[in-house]
GROMACS .gro file of C-alpha atoms in nm:
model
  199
    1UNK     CA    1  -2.159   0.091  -0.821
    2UNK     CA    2  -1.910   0.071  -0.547
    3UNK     CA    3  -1.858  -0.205  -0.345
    4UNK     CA    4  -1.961  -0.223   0.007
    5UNK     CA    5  -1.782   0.005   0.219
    6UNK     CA    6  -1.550   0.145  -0.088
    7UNK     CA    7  -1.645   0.550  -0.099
    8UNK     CA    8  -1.990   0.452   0.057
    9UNK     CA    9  -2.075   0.886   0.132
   10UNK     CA   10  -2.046   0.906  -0.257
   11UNK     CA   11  -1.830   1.241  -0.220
   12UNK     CA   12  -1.565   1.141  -0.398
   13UNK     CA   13  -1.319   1.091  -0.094
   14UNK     CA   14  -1.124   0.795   0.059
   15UNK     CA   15  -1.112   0.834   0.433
   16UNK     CA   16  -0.808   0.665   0.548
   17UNK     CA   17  -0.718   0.517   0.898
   18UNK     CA   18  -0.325   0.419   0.992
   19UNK     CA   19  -0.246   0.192   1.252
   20UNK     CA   20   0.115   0.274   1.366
   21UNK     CA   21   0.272   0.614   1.341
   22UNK     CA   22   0.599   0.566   1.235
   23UNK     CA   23   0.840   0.662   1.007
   24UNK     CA   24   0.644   0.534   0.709
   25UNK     CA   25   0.296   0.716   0.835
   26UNK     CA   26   0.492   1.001   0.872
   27UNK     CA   27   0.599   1.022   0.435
   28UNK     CA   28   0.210   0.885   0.337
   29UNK     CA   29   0.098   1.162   0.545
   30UNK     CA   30   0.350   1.446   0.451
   31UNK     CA   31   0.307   1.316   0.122
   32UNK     CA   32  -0.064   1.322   0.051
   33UNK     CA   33  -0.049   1.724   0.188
   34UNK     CA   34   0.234   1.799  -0.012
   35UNK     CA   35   0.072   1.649  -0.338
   36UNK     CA   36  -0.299   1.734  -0.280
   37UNK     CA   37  -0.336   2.001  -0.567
   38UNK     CA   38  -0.066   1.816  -0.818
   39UNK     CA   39  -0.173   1.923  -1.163
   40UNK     CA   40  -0.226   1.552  -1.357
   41UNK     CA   41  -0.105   1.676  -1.692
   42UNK     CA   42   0.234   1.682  -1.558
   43UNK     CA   43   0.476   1.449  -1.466
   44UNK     CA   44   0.562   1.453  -1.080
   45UNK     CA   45   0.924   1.311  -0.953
   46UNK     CA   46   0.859   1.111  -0.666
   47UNK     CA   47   0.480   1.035  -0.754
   48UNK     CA   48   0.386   0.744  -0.990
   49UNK     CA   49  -0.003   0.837  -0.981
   50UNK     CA   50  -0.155   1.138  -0.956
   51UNK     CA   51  -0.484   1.006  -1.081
   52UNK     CA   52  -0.571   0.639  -0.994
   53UNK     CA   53  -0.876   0.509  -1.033
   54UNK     CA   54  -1.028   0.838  -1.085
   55UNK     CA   55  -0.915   0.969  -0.751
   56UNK     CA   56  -0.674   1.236  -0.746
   57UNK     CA   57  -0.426   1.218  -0.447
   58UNK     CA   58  -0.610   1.558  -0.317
   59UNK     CA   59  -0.929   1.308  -0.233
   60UNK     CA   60  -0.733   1.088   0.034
   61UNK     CA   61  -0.844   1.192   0.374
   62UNK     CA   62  -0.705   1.079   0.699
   63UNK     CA   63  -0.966   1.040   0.935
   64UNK     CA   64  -0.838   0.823   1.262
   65UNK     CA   65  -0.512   0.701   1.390
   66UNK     CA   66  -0.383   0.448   1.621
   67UNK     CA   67  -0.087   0.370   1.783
   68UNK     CA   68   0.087   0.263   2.153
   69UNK     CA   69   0.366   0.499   2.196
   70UNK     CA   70   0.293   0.754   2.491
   71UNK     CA   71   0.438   0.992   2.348
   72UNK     CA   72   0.190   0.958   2.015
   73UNK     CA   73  -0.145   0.901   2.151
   74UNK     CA   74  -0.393   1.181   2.221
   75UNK     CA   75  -0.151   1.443   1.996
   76UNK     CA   76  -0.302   1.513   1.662
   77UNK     CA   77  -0.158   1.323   1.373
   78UNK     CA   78   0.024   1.630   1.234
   79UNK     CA   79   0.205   1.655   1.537
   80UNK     CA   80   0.253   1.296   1.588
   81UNK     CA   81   0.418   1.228   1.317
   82UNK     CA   82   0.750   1.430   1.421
   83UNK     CA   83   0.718   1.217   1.804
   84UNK     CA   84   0.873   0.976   1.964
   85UNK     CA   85   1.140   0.792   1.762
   86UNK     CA   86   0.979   0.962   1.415
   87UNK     CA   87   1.325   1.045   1.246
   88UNK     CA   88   1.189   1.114   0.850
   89UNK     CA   89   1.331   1.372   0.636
   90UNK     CA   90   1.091   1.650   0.652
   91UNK     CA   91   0.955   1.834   0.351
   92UNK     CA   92   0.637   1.973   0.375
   93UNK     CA   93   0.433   2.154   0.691
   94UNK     CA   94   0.147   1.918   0.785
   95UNK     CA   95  -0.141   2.165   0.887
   96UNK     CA   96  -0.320   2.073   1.200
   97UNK     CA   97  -0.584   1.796   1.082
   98UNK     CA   98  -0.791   1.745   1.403
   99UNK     CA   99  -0.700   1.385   1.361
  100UNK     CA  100  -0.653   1.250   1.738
  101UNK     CA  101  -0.385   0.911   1.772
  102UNK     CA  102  -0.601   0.696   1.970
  103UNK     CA  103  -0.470   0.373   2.189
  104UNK     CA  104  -0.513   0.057   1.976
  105UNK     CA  105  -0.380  -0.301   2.093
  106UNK     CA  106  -0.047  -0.328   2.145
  107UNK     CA  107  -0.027  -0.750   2.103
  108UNK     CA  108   0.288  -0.828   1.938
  109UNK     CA  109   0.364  -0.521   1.820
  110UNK     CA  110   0.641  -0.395   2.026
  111UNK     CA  111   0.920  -0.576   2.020
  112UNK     CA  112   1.207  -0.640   2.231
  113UNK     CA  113   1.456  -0.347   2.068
  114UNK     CA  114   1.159  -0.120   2.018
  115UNK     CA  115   1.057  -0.161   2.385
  116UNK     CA  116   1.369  -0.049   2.539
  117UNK     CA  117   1.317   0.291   2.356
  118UNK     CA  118   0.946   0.384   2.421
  119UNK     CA  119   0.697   0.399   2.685
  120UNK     CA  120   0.388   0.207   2.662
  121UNK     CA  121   0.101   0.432   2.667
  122UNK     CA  122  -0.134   0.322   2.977
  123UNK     CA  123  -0.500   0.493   2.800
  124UNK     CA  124  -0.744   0.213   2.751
  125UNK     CA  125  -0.740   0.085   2.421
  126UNK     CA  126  -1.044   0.203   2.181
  127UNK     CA  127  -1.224  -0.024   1.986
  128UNK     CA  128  -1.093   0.029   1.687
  129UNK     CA  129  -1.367  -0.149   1.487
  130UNK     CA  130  -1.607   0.091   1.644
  131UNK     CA  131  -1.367   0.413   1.557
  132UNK     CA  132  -1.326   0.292   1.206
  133UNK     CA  133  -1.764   0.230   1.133
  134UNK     CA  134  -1.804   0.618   1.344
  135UNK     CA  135  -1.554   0.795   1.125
  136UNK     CA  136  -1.664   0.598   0.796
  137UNK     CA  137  -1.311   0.459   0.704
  138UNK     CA  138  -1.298   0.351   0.383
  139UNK     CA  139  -0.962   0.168   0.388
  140UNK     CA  140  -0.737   0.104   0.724
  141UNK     CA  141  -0.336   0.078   0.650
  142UNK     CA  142  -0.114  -0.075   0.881
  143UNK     CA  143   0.224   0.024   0.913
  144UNK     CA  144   0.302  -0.178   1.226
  145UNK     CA  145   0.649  -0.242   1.338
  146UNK     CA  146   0.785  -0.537   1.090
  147UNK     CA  147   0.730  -0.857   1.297
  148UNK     CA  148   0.413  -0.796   1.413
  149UNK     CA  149   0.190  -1.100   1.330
  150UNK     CA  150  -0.034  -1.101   1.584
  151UNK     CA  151  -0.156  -0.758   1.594
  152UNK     CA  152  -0.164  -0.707   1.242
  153UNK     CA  153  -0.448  -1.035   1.229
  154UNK     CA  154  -0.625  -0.790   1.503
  155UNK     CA  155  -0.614  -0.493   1.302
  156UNK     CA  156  -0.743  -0.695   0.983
  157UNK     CA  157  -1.041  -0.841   1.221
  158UNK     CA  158  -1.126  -0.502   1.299
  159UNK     CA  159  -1.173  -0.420   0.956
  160UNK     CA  160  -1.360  -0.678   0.812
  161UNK     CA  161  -1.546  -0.588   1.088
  162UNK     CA  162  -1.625  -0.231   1.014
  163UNK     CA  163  -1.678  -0.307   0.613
  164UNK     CA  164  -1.335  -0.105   0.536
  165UNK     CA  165  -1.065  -0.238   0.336
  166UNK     CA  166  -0.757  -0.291   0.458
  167UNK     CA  167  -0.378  -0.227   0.293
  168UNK     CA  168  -0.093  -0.447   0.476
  169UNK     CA  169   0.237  -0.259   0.431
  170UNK     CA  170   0.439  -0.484   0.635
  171UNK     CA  171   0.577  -0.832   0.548
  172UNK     CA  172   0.317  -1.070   0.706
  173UNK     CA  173   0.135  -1.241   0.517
  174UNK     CA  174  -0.254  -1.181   0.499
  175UNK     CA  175  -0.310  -1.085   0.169
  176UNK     CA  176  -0.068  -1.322   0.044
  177UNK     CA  177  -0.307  -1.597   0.258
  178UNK     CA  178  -0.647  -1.752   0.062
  179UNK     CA  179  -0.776  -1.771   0.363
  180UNK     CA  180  -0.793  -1.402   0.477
  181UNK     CA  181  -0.874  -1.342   0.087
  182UNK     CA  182  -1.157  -1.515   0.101
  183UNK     CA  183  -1.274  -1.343   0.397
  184UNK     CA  184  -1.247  -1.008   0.212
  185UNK     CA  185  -1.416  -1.102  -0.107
  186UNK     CA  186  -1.681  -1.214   0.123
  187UNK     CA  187  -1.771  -0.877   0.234
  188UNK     CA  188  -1.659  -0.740  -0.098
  189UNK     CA  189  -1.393  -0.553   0.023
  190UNK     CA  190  -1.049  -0.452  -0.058
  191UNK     CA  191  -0.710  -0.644   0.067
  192UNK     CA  192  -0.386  -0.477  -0.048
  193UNK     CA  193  -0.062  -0.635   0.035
  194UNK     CA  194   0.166  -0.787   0.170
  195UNK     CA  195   0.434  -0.526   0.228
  196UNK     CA  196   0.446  -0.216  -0.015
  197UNK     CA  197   0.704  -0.100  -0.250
  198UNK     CA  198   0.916   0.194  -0.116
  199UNK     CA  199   0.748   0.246   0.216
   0.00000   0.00000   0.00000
């Protein structure tokens, strides 16, 4: 059986949240629609995995979004992606995915540099926690700007309150930390991190 709140619909899927829609969003999500019907008896360049687990790359879903940047929040994540300060090499067409960027916290998470360059959005922040249990998120990954310690603990509260597991792509350290370890295989949930190879 799967652990609480891994796959807990039983369809086969991982429904995915992102916090912060950079750069890095922008590949995963490019990425996942440009792979999703990879054959697996053939070897991809680019992808390491087209089968992990027993999930293809076709069964990632994104499902919610969350970011500050005014000129991100309310678009759908397809359009998103190419907003704001978003300045990835494009290779694929990301279909409209109905996928609203909603305000999260913003905390620590824009910095100095980063704030002389974007506008705060000034929507009320959702509760994410809330979002993440309505949409049945399996896993939340945060790609927050690098330096962002005190939103990313938010973020990882709000999933171990939801039941969803929780991938840290940037270098703070949670995973790396028995403490938030502990709180994870409490719930028997997921912690992946800290900071992922070739973002």
């Amino acid at each position: 059986p799967f652990p609480a709140g891994a796959n807990r619909r039983g369809d086969g899927k991982i429904r995915v949240a992102i916090a912060g829609i950079g750069n890095c969003a922008n590949s995963l999500v490019q990425g996942v629609h440009y792979y999703k019907d990879a054959p697996e008896d053939k070897f991809i360049p680019g992808l390491m995995h087209v089968n992990l687990g027993g999930y293809h790359i076709g069964d990632v879903e994104f499902v919610a979004a969350f970011d500050v940047d005014a000129d991100k929040v309310g678009k759908d994540l397809s359009e998103a992606i190419w907003s704001g300060q978003n300045n990835t090499i494009k290779f694929t067409d990301v279909p409209f995915m109905g996928v609203e960027v909603q305000r999260g916290e913003t905390y620590d998470g824009i910095g100095k540099y980063l704030s002389q360059v974007i506008e705060i959005s000034d929507a009320e922040p959702v509760n994410v926690a809330q979002v993440l249990r309505e949409r049945e998120v399996d896993v939340l990954i945060s790609y927050l700007p690098v330096g962002s310690e005190e939103a990313t603990k938010y973020y990882v509260n709000q999933a171990l309150e939801a039941g969803c597991g929780f991938i840290n792509s940037i270098p703070v350290f949670i995973a790396g930390r028995p403490e938030w370890r502990a709180k994870f295989e409490e719930k028997v949930l997921p912690i992946v991190g800290d900071d992922i190879k070739s973002q």
